[in-house]
PDB file of N, CA and C in Angstrom:
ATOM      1  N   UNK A   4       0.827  -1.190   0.000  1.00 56.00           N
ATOM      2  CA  UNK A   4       0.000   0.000   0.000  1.00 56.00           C
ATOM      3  C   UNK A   4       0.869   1.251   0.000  1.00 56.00           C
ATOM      4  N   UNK A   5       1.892   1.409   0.407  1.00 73.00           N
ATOM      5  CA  UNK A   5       2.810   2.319   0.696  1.00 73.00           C
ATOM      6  C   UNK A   5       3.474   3.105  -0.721  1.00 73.00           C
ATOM      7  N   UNK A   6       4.118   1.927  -1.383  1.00 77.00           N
ATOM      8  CA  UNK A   6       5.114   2.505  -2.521  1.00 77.00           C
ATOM      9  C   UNK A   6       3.483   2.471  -3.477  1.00 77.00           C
ATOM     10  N   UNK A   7       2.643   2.151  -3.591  1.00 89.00           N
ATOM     11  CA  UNK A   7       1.361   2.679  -4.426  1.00 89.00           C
ATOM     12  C   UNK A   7       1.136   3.750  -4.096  1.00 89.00           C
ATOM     13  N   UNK A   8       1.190   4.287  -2.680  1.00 91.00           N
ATOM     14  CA  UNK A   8       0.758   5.502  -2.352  1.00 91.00           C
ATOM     15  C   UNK A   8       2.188   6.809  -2.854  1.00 91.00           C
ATOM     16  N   UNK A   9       3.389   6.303  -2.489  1.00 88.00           N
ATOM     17  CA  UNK A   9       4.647   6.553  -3.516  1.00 88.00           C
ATOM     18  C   UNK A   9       4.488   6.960  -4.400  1.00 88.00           C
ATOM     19  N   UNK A  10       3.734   6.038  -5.289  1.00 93.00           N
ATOM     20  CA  UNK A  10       3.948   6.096  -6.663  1.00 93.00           C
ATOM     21  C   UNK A  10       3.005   6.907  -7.322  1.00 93.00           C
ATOM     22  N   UNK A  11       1.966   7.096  -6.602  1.00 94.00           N
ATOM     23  CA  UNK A  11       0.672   7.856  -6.753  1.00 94.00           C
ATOM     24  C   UNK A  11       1.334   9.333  -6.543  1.00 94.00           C
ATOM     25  N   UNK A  12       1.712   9.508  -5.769  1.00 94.00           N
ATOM     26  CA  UNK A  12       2.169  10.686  -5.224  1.00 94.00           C
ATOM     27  C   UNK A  12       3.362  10.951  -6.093  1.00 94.00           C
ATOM     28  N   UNK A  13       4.512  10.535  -6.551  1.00 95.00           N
ATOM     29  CA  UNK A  13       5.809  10.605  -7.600  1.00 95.00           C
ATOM     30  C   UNK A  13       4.884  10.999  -8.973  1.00 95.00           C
ATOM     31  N   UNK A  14       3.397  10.512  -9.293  1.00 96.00           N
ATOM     32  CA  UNK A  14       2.279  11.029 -10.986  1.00 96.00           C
ATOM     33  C   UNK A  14       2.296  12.302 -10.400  1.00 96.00           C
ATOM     34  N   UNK A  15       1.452  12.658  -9.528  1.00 97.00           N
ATOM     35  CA  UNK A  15       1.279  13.608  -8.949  1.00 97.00           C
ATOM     36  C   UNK A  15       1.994  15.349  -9.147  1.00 97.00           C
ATOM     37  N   UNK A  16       3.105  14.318  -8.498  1.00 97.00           N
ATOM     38  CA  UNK A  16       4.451  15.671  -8.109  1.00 97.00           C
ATOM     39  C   UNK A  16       4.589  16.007  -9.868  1.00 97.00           C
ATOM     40  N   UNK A  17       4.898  14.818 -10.610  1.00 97.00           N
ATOM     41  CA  UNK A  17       5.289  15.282 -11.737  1.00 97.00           C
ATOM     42  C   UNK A  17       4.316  16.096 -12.512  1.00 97.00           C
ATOM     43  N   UNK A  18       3.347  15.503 -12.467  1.00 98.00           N
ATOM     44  CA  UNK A  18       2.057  16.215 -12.862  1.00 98.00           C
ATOM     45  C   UNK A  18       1.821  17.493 -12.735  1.00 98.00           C
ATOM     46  N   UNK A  19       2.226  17.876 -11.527  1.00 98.00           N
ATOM     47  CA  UNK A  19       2.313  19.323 -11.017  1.00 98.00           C
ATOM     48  C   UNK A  19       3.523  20.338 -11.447  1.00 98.00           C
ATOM     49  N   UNK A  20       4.697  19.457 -11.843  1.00 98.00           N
ATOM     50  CA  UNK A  20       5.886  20.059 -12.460  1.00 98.00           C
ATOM     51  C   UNK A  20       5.625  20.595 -13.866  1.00 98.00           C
ATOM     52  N   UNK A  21       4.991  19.633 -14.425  1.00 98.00           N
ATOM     53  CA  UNK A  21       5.057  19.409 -15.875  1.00 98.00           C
ATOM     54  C   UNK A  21       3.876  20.507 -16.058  1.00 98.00           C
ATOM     55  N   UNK A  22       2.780  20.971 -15.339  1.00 98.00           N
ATOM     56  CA  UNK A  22       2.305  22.006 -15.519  1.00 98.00           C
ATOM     57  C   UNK A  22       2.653  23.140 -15.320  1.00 98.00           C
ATOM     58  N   UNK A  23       3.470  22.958 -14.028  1.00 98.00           N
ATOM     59  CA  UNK A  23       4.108  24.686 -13.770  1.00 98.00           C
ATOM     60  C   UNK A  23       5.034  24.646 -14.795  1.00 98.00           C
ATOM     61  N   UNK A  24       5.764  23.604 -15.564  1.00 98.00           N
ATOM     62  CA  UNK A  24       6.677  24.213 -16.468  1.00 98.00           C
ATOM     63  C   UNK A  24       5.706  24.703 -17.437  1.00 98.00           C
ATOM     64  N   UNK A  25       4.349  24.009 -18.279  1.00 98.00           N
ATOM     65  CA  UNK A  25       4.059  24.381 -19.094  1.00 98.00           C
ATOM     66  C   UNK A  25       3.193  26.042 -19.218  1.00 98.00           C
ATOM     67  N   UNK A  26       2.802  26.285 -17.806  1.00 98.00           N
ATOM     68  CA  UNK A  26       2.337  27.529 -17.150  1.00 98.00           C
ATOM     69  C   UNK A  26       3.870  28.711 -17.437  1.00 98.00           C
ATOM     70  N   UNK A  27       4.744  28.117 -16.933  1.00 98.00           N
ATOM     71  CA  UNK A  27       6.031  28.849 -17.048  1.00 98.00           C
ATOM     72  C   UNK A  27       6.296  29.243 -18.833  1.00 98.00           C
ATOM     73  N   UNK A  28       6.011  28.517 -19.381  1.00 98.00           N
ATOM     74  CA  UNK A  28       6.229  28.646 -21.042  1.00 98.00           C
ATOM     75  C   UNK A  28       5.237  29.668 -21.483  1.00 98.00           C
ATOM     76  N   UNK A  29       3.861  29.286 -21.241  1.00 98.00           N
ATOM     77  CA  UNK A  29       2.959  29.864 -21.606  1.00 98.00           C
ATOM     78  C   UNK A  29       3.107  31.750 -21.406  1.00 98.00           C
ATOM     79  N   UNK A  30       3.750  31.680 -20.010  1.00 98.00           N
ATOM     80  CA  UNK A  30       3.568  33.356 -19.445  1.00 98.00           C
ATOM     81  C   UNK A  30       4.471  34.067 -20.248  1.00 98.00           C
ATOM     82  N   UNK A  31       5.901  33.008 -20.403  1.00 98.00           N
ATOM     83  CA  UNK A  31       6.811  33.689 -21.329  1.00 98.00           C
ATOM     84  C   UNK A  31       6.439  34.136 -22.620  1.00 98.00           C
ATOM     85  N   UNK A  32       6.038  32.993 -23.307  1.00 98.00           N
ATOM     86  CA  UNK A  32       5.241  33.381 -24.745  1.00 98.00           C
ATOM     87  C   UNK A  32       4.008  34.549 -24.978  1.00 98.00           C
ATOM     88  N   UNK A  33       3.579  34.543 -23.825  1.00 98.00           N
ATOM     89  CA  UNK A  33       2.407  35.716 -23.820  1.00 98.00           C
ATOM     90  C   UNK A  33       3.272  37.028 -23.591  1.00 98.00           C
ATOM     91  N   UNK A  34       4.809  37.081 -22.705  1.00 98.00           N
ATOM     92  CA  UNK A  34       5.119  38.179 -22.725  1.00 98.00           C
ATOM     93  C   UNK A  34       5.865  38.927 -23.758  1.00 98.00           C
ATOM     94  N   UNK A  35       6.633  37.830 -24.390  1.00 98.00           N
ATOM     95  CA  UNK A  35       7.146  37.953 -25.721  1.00 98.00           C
ATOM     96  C   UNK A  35       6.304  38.413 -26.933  1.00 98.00           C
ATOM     97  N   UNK A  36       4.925  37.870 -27.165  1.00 98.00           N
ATOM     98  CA  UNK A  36       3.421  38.039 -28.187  1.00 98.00           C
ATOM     99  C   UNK A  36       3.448  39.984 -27.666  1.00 98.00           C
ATOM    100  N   UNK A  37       3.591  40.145 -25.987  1.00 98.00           N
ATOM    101  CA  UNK A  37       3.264  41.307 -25.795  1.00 98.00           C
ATOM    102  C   UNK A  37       4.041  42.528 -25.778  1.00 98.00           C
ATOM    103  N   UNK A  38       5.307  42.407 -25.920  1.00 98.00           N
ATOM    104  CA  UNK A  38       6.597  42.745 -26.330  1.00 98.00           C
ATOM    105  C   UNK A  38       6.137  43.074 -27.611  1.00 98.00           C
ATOM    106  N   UNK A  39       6.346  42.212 -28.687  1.00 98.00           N
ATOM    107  CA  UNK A  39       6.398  42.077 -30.136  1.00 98.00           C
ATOM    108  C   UNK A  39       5.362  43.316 -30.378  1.00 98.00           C
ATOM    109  N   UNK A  40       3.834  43.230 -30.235  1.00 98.00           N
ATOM    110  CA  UNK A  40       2.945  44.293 -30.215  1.00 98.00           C
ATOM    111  C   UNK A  40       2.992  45.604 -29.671  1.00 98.00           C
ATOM    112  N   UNK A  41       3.661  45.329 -28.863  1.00 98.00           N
ATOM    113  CA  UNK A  41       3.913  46.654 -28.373  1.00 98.00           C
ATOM    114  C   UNK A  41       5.160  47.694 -28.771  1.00 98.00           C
ATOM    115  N   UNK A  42       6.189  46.473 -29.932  1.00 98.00           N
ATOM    116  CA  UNK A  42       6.910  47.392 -30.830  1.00 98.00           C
ATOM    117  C   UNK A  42       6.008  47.701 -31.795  1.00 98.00           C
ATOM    118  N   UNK A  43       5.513  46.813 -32.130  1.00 98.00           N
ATOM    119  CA  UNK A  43       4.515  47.332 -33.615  1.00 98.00           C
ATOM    120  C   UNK A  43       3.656  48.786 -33.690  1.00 98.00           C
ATOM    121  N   UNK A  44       2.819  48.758 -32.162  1.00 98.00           N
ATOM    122  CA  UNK A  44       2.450  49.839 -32.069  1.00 98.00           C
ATOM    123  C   UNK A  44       3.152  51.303 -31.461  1.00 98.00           C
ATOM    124  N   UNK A  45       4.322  51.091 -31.468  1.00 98.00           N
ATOM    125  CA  UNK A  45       5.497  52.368 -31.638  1.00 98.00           C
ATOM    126  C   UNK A  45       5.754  52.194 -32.483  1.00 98.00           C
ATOM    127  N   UNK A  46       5.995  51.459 -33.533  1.00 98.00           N
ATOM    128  CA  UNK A  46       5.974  51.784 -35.409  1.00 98.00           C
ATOM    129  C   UNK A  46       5.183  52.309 -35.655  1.00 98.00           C
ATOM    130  N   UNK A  47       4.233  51.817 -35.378  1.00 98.00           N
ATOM    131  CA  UNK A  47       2.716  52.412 -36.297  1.00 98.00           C
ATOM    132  C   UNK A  47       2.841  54.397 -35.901  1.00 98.00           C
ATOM    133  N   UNK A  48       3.048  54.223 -34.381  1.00 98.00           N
ATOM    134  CA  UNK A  48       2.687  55.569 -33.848  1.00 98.00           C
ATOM    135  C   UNK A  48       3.668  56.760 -34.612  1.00 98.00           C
ATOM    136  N   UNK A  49       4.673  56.206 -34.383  1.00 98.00           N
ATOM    137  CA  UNK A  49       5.990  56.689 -35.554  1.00 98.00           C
ATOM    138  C   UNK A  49       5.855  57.165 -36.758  1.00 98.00           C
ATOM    139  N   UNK A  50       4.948  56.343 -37.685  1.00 98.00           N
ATOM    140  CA  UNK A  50       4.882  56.255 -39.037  1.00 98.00           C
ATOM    141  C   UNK A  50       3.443  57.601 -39.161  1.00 98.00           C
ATOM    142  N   UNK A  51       2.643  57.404 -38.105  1.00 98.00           N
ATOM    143  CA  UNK A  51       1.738  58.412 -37.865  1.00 98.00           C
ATOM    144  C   UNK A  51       2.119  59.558 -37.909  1.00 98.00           C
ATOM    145  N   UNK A  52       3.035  59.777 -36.981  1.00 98.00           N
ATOM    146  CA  UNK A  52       3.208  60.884 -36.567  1.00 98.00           C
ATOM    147  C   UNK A  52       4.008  61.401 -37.524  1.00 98.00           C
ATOM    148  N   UNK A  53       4.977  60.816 -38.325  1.00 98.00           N
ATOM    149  CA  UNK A  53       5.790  61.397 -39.454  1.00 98.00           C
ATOM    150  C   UNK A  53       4.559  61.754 -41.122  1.00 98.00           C
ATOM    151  N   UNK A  54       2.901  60.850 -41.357  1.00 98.00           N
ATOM    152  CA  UNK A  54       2.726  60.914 -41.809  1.00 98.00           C
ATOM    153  C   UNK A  54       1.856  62.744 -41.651  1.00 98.00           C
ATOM    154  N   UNK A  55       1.667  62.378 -40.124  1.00 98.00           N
ATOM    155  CA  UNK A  55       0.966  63.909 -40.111  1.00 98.00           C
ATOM    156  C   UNK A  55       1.954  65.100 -40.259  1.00 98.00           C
ATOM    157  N   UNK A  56       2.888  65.041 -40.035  1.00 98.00           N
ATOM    158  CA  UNK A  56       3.213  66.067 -40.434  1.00 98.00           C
ATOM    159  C   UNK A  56       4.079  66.542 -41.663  1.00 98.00           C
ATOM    160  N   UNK A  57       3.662  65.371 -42.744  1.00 98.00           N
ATOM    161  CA  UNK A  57       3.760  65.780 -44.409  1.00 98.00           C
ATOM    162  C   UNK A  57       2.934  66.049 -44.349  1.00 98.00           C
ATOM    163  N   UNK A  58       1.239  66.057 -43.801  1.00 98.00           N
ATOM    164  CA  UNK A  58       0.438  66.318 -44.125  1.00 98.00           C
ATOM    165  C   UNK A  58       0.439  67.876 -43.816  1.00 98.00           C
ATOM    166  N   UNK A  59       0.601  67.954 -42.950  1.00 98.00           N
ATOM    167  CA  UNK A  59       0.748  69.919 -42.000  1.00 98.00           C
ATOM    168  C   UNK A  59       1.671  70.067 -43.232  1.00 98.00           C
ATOM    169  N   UNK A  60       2.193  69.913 -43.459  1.00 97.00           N
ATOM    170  CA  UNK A  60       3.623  70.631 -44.450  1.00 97.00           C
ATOM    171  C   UNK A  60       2.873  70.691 -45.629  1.00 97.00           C
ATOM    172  N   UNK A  61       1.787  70.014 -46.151  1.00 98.00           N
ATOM    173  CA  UNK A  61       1.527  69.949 -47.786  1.00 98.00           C
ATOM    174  C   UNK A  61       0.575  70.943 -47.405  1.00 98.00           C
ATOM    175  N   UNK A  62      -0.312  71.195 -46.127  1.00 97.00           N
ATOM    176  CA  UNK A  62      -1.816  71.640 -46.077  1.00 97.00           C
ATOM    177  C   UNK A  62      -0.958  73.535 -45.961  1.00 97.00           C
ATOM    178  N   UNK A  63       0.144  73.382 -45.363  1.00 96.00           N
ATOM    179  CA  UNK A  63       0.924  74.697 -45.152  1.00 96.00           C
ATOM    180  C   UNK A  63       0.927  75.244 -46.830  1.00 96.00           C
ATOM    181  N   UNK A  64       1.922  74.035 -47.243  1.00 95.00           N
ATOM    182  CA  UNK A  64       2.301  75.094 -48.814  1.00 95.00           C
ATOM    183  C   UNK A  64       0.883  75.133 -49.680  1.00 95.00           C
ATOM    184  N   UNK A  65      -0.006  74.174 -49.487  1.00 96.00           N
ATOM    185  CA  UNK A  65      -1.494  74.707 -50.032  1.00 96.00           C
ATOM    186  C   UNK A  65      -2.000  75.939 -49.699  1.00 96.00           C
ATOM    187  N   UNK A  66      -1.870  76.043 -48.054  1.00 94.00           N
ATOM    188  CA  UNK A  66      -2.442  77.421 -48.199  1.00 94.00           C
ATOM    189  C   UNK A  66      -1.314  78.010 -48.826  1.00 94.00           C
ATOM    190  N   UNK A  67      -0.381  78.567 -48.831  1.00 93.00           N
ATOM    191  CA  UNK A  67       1.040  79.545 -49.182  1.00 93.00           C
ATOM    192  C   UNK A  67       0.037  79.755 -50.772  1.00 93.00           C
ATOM    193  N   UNK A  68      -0.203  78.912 -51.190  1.00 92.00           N
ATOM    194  CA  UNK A  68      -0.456  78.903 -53.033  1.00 92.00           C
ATOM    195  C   UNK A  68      -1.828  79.423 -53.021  1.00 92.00           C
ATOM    196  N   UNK A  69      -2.496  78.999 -52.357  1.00 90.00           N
ATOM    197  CA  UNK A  69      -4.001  79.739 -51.975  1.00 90.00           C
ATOM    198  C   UNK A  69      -4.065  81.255 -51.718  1.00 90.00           C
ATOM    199  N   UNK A  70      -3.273  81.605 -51.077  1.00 89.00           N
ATOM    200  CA  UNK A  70      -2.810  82.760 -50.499  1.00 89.00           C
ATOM    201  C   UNK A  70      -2.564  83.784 -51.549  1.00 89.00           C
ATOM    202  N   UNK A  71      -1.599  83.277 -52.966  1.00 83.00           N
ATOM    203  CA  UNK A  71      -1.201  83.858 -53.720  1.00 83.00           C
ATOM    204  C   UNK A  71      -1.953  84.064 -55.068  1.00 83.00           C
ATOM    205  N   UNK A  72      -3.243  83.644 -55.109  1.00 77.00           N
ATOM    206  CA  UNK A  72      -3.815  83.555 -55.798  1.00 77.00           C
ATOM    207  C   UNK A  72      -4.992  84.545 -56.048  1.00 77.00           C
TER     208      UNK A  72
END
């Protein structure tokens, strides 16, 4: 009864390892997924912010030509 109860308990333990490792993987990969996105959206914000202000610059020399007209 003993080394059954052993052995029950040795599924167990591992059982419990083999999840905290796979818990351990999982958090990493979610922080890495959240990393990755969170460069993307400082690209994006980047690419924004450089697109607005060709835009200010074109809407500027529009008026300048408006102006002269």
């Amino acid at each position: 009864m003993d080394k059954n109860i052993g052995e029950q308990l040795n599924r167990a333990y591992e059982a419990y390892r083999q999840a905290c490792m796979d818990r351990d993987h999982a958090v990493k990969e979610l922080h890495q997924k959240v990393e990755n996105y969170m460069q993307q959206i400082r690209e994006q914000q980047e690419k924004i912010e450089l697109q607005n202000s060709i835009i200010a610059k074109l809407k500027s020399q529009l008026a300048a030509l408006n102006a002269n007209r």
